[in-house]
Coordinates of C-alpha atoms in Angstrom, one line a residue:
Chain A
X1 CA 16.4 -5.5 -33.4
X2 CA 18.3 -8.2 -35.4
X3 CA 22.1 -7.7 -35.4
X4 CA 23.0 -8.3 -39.4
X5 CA 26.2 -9.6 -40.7
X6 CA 26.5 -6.1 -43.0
X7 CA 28.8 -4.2 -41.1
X8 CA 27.2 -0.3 -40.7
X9 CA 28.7 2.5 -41.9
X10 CA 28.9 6.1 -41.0
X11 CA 25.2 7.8 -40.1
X12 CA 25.9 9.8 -43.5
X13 CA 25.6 6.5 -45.9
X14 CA 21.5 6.0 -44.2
X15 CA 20.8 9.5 -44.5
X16 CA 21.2 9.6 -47.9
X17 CA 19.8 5.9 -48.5
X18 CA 16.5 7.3 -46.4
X19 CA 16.5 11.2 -46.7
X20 CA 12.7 11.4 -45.9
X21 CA 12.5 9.6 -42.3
X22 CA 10.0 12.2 -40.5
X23 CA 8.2 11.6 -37.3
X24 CA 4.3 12.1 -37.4
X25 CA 1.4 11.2 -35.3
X26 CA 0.3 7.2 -36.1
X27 CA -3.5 7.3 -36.7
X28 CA -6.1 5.2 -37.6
X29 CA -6.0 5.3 -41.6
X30 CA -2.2 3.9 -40.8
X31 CA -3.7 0.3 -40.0
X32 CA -2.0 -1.8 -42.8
X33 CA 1.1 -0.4 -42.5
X34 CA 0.4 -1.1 -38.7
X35 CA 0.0 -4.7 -38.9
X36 CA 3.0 -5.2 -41.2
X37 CA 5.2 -4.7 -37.9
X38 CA 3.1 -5.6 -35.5
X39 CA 1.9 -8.8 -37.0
X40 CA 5.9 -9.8 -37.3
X41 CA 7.3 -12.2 -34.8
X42 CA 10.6 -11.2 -35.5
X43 CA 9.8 -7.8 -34.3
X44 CA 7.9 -8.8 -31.2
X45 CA 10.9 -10.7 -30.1
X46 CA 11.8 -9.0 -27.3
X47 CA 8.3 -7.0 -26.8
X48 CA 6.0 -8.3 -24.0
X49 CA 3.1 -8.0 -26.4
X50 CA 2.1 -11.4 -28.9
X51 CA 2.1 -10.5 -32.7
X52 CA -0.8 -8.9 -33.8
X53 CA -3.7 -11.5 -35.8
X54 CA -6.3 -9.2 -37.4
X55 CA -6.8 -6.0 -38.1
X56 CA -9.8 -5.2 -35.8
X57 CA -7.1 -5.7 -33.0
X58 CA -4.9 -3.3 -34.9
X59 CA -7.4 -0.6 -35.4
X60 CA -8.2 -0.9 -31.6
X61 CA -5.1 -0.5 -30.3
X62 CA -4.7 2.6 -32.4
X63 CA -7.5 4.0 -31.4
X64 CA -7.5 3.1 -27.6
X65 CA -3.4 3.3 -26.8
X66 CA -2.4 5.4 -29.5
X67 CA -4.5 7.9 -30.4
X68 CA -4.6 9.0 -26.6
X69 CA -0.7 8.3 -26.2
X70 CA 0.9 10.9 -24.4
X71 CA 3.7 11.3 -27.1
X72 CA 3.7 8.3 -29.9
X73 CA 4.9 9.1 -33.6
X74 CA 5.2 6.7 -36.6
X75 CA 8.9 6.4 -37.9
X76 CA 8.1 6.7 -41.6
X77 CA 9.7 6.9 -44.8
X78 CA 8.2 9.2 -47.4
X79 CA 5.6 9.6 -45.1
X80 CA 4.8 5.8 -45.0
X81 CA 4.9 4.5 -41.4
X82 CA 7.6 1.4 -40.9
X83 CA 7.4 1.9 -37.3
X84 CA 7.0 3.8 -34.1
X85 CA 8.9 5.5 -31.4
X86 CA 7.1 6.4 -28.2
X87 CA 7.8 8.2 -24.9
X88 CA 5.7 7.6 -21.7
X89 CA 4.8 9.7 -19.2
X90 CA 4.6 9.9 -14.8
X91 CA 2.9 11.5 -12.7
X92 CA 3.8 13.0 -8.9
X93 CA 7.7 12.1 -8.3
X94 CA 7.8 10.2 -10.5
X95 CA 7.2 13.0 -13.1
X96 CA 11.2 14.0 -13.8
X97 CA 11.2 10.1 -15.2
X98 CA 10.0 9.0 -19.0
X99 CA 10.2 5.9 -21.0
X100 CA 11.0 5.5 -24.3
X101 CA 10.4 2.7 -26.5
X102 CA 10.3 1.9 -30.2
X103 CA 9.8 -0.4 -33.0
X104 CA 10.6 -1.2 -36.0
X105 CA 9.6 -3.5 -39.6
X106 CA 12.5 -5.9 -39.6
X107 CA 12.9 -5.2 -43.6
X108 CA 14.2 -1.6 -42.2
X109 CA 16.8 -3.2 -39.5
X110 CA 20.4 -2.8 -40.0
X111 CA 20.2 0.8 -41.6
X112 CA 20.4 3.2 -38.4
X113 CA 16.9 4.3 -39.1
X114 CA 15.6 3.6 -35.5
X115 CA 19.1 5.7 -34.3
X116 CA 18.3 8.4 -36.2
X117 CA 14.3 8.8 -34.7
X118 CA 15.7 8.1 -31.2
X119 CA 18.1 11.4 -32.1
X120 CA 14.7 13.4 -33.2
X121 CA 13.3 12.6 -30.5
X122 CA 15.7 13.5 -27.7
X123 CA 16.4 16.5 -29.9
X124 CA 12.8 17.3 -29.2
X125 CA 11.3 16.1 -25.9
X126 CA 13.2 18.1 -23.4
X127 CA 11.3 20.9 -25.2
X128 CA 8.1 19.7 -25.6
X129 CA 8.5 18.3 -21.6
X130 CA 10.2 20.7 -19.6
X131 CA 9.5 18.7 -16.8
X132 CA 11.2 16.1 -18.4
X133 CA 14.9 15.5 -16.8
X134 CA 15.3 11.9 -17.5
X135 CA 14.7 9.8 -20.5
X136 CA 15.2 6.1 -19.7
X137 CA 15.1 2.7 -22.2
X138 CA 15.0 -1.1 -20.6
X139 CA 16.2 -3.2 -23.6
X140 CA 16.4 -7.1 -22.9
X141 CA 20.2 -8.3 -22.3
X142 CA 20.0 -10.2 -25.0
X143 CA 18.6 -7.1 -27.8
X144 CA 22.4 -6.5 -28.3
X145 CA 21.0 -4.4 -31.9
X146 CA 18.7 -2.5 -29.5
X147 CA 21.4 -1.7 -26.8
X148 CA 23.3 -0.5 -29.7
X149 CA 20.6 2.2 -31.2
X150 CA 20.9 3.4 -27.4
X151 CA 24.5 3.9 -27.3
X152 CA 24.8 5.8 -30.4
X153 CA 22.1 8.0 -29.7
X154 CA 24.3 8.9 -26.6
X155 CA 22.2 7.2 -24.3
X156 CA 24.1 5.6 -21.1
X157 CA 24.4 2.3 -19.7
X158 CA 23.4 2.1 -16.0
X159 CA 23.2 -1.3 -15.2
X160 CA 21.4 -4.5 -15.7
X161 CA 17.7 -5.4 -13.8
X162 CA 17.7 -8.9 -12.9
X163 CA 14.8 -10.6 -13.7
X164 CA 12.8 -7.5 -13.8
X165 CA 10.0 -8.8 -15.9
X166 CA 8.4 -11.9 -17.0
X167 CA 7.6 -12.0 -20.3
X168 CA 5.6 -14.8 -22.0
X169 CA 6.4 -17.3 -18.8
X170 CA 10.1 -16.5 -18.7
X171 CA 11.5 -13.9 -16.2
X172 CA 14.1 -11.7 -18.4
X173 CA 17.2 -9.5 -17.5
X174 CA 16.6 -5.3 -18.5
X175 CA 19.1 -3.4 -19.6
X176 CA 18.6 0.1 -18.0
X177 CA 20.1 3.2 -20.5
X178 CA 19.1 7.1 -19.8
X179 CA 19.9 10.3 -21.3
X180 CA 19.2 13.5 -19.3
X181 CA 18.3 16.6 -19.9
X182 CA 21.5 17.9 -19.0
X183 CA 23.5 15.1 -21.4
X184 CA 21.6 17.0 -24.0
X185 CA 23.8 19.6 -25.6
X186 CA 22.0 21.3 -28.7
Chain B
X1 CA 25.0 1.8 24.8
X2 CA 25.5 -1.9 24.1
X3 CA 22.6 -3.9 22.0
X4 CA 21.9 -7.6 22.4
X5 CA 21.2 -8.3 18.3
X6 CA 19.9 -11.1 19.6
X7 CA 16.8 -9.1 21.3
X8 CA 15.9 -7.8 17.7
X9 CA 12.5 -8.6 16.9
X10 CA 10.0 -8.2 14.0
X11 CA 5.9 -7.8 14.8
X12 CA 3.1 -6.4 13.0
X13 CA 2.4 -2.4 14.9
X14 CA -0.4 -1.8 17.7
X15 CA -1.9 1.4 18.1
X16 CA -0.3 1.1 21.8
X17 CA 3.3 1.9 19.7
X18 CA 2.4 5.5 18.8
X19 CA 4.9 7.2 21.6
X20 CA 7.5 4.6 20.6
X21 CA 6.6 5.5 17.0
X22 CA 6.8 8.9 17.2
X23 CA 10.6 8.9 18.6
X24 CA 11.2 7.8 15.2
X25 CA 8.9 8.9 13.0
X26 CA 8.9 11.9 14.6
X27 CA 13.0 12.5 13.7
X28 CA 13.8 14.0 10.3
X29 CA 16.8 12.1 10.9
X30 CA 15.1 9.2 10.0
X31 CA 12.6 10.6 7.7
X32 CA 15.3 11.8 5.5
X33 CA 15.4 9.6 2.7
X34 CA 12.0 8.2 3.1
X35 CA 9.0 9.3 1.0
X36 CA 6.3 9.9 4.3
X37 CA 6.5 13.6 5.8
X38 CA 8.3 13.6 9.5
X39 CA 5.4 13.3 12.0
X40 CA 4.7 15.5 14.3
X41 CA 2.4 14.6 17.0
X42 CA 1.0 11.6 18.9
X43 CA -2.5 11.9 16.8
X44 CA -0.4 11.6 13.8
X45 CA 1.2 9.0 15.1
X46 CA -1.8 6.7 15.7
X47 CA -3.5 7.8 12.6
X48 CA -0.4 6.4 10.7
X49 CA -0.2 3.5 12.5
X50 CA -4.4 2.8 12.3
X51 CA -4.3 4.2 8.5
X52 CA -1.2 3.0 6.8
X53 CA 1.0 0.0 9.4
X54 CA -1.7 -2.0 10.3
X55 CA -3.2 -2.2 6.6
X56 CA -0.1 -2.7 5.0
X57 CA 0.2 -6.4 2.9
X58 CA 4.1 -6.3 4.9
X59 CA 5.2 -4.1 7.6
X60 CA 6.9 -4.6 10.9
X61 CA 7.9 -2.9 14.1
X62 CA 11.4 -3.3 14.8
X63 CA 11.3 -4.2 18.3
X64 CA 14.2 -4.5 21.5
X65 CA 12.1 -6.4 24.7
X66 CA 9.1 -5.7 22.4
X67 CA 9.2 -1.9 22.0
X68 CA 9.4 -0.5 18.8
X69 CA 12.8 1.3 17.6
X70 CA 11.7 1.2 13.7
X71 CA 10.2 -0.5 11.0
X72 CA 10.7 -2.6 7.6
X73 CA 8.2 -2.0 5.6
X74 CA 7.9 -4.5 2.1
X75 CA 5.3 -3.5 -0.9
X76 CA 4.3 -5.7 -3.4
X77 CA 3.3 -4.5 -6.7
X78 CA 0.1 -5.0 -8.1
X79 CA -1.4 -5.7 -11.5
X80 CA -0.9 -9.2 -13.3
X81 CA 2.4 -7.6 -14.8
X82 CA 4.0 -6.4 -11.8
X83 CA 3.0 -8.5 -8.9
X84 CA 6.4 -10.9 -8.7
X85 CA 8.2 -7.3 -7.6
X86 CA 8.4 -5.9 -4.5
X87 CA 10.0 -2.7 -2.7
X88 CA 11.5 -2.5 0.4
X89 CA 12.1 0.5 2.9
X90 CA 13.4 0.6 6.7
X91 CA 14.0 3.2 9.5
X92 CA 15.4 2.9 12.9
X93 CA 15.5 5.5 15.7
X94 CA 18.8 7.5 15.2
X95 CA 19.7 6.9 19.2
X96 CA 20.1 3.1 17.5
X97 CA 22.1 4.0 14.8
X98 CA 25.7 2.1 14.4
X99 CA 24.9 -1.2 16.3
X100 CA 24.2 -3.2 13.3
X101 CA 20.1 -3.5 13.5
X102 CA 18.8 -2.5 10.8
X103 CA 20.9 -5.2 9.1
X104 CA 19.6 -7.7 11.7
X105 CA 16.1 -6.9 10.8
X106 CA 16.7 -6.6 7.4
X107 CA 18.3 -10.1 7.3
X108 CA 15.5 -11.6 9.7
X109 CA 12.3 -9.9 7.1
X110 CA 13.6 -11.1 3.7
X111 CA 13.7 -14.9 4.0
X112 CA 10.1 -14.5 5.9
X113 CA 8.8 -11.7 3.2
X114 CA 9.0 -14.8 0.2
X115 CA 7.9 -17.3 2.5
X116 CA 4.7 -15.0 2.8
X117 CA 4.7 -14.1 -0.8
X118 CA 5.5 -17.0 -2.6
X119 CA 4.7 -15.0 -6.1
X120 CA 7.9 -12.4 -5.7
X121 CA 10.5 -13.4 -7.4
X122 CA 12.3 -9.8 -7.5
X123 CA 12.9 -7.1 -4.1
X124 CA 13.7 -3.8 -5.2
X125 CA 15.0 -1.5 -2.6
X126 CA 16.2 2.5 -4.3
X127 CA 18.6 3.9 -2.2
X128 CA 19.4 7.6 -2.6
X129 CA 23.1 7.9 -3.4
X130 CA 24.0 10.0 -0.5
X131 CA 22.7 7.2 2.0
X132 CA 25.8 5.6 2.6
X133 CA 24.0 3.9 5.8
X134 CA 21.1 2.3 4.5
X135 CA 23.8 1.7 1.2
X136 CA 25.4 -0.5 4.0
X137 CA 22.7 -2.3 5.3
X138 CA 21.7 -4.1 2.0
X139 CA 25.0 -4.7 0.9
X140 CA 25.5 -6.7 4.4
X141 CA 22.1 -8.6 4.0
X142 CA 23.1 -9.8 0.5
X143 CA 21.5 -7.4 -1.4
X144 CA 23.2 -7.1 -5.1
X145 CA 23.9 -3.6 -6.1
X146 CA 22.4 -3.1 -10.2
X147 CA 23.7 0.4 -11.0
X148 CA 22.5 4.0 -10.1
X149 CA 19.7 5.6 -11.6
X150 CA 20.3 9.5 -12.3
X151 CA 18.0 11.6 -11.4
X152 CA 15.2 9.0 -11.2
X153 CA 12.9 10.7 -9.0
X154 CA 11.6 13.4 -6.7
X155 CA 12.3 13.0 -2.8
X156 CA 11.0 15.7 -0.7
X157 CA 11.2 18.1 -3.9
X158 CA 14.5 17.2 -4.7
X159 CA 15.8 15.8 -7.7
X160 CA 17.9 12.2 -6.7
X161 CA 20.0 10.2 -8.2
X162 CA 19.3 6.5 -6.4
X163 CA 21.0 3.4 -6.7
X164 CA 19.0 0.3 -7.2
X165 CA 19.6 -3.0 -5.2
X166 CA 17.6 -6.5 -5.2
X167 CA 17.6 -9.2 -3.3
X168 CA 15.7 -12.4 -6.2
X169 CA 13.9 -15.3 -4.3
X170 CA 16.5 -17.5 -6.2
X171 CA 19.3 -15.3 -4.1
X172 CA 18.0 -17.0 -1.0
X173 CA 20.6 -20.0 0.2
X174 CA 19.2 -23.8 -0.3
X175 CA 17.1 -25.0 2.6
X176 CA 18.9 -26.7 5.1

């Protein structure tokens, strides 16, 4: 996410600014509204995925990622998805452990929308997961807006992972953040 | 007991290591903090090493005059994604403990693990918090301590909180 010159202020101001953010399921009737993030190349910055061309690659990845998606909701305001906010799942050991990850339309950045869904969500997976005792994030070190979502939804900051992927020919430095089930006070 | 360092050695396993294997494998001591179940018989033994040692893309016998005292084992990820990461784990016999081996072997398999896998660019090794010992041994080898993970995963049922070293190919001093 793009850090903006307008300073932000309290959560308060974007609540009433966007008072209907909900979380729903993304499906495949949401395919325009898809591509107007995913075909962004501001937005796909820091993702390890290219920006979306056509809509027949759109629809497909709805319907063979996200449709099947253990937990993926669009962000939307009045019901109108600007984004998406997703949690992965493990299996065996590794089963305690989920990732979360989220995007956004860059005309939404700088307003504490993709704070506010990380909130709803971490108010919400613990339940939904039981199993669930860690929530982690891996932002690039240089997503300094992205690091911040994380912190103010009370995420914290473990450490940075040295080259721990290459993205588009470049190895890049992660960020690791978690919250755990037991940060989590309702 | 004093130990030469300089008799530390580093060979692929032979089914004739089983006994040898199962002084350590055998040792919940050692089996502690790793993810295999302590072994518990010399048919177990040789169905390890004939099933998982000698099949592995990276493991090795720690050896003193050529018998085996423990392993370093090195995994490489898989998948066009993941493949320039690897994992590392080690053991060594407890009666061995304290004379600095595992660091020997450990410094002696990492040069010789990207030599053999040109592709890895990053070695993970998770080390569970408590694990002050095998802590030690990366820290010694060069390894560079990134943070701890809490409660990142299941080990023997248990919930751990692990701290996660790595040792890049571009951490490796200049050739000579």
């Amino acid at each position: 996410m793009e850090v903006t010159s307008v300073v932000q202020l309290d959560q308060t101001k974007a609540k009433d600014e966007y008072p209907n953010l909900s979380l729903r399921p993304l499906q495949v009737s949401d395919v325009d509204d898809f591509m107007v993030w995913a075909s962004d190349e501001k937005v796909t910055r820091f993702c390890t995925w290219e920006p979306y061309t056509n809509k027949e690659d759109g629809l497909n990845y709805i319907k063979n990622i996200v449709v099947p998606h253990p937990w993926l909701r669009a962000i939307c305001i009045d019901d109108r998805p600007v984004g998406a906010i997703s949690v992965s799942a493990n299996s065996g050991n590794d089963k305690c452990r989920g990732e979360l990850g989220y995007v956004l339309a860059s005309k939404y950045w700088g307003k504490g929308i993709v704070t506010r869904a990380v909130k709803m969500v971490v108010d919400t997976i613990f339940v939904e997961w039981p199993h669930l005792e860690r929530l982690e994030a891996l932002v690039d070190v240089e997503n300094v807006g992205s690091q911040r979502v994380l912190e103010k939804a009370g995420f914290q900051r473990e450490g940075v992972l040295r080259k721990y992927f290459i993205v588009k020919g470049r190895s890049r430095d992660r960020v690791m953040f978690s919250f755990l089930s037991t940060d989590y006070q309702s | 007991m004093e130990v030469d360092l300089s008799k530390i050695t580093l060979r692929p396993f032979k089914l004739e290591d089983a006994d040898d294997f199962l002084l350590f494998a055998g040792d919940d001591q050692v089996t502690n903090y790793l993810r295999w179940q302590t072994l518990s018989s010399k048919q177990e033994a040789l169905d390890h090493i004939k099933d998982v040692c000698i099949p592995h893309p990276w493991r090795r016998s720690i050896c003193i005059d050529n018998c085996s005292i423990g392993f370093i084992s090195i995994f490489p990820f898989s998948g066009e994604e993941d493949r320039f990461k690897a994992n590392i784990g080690f053991g060594v016999a407890a009666k061995y403990w304290g004379h600095g081996i595992a660091t020997k072997a450990v410094k002696m398999a990492v040069p010789q693990f990207f030599v053999d896998f040109p592709d890895v660019v990053r070695l993970e090794a998770f080390i569970d918090a408590q694990n002050l010992g095998s802590q030690r041994v990366v820290e010694k080898t060069g390894f560079q301590k990134e943070g701890m993970l809490r409660k990142y995963a299941y080990m023997k049922g248990k919930l751990r909180d692990m701290f996660i070293y790595t040792f890049l190919s571009t951490d490796l001093p200049a050739n000579p």
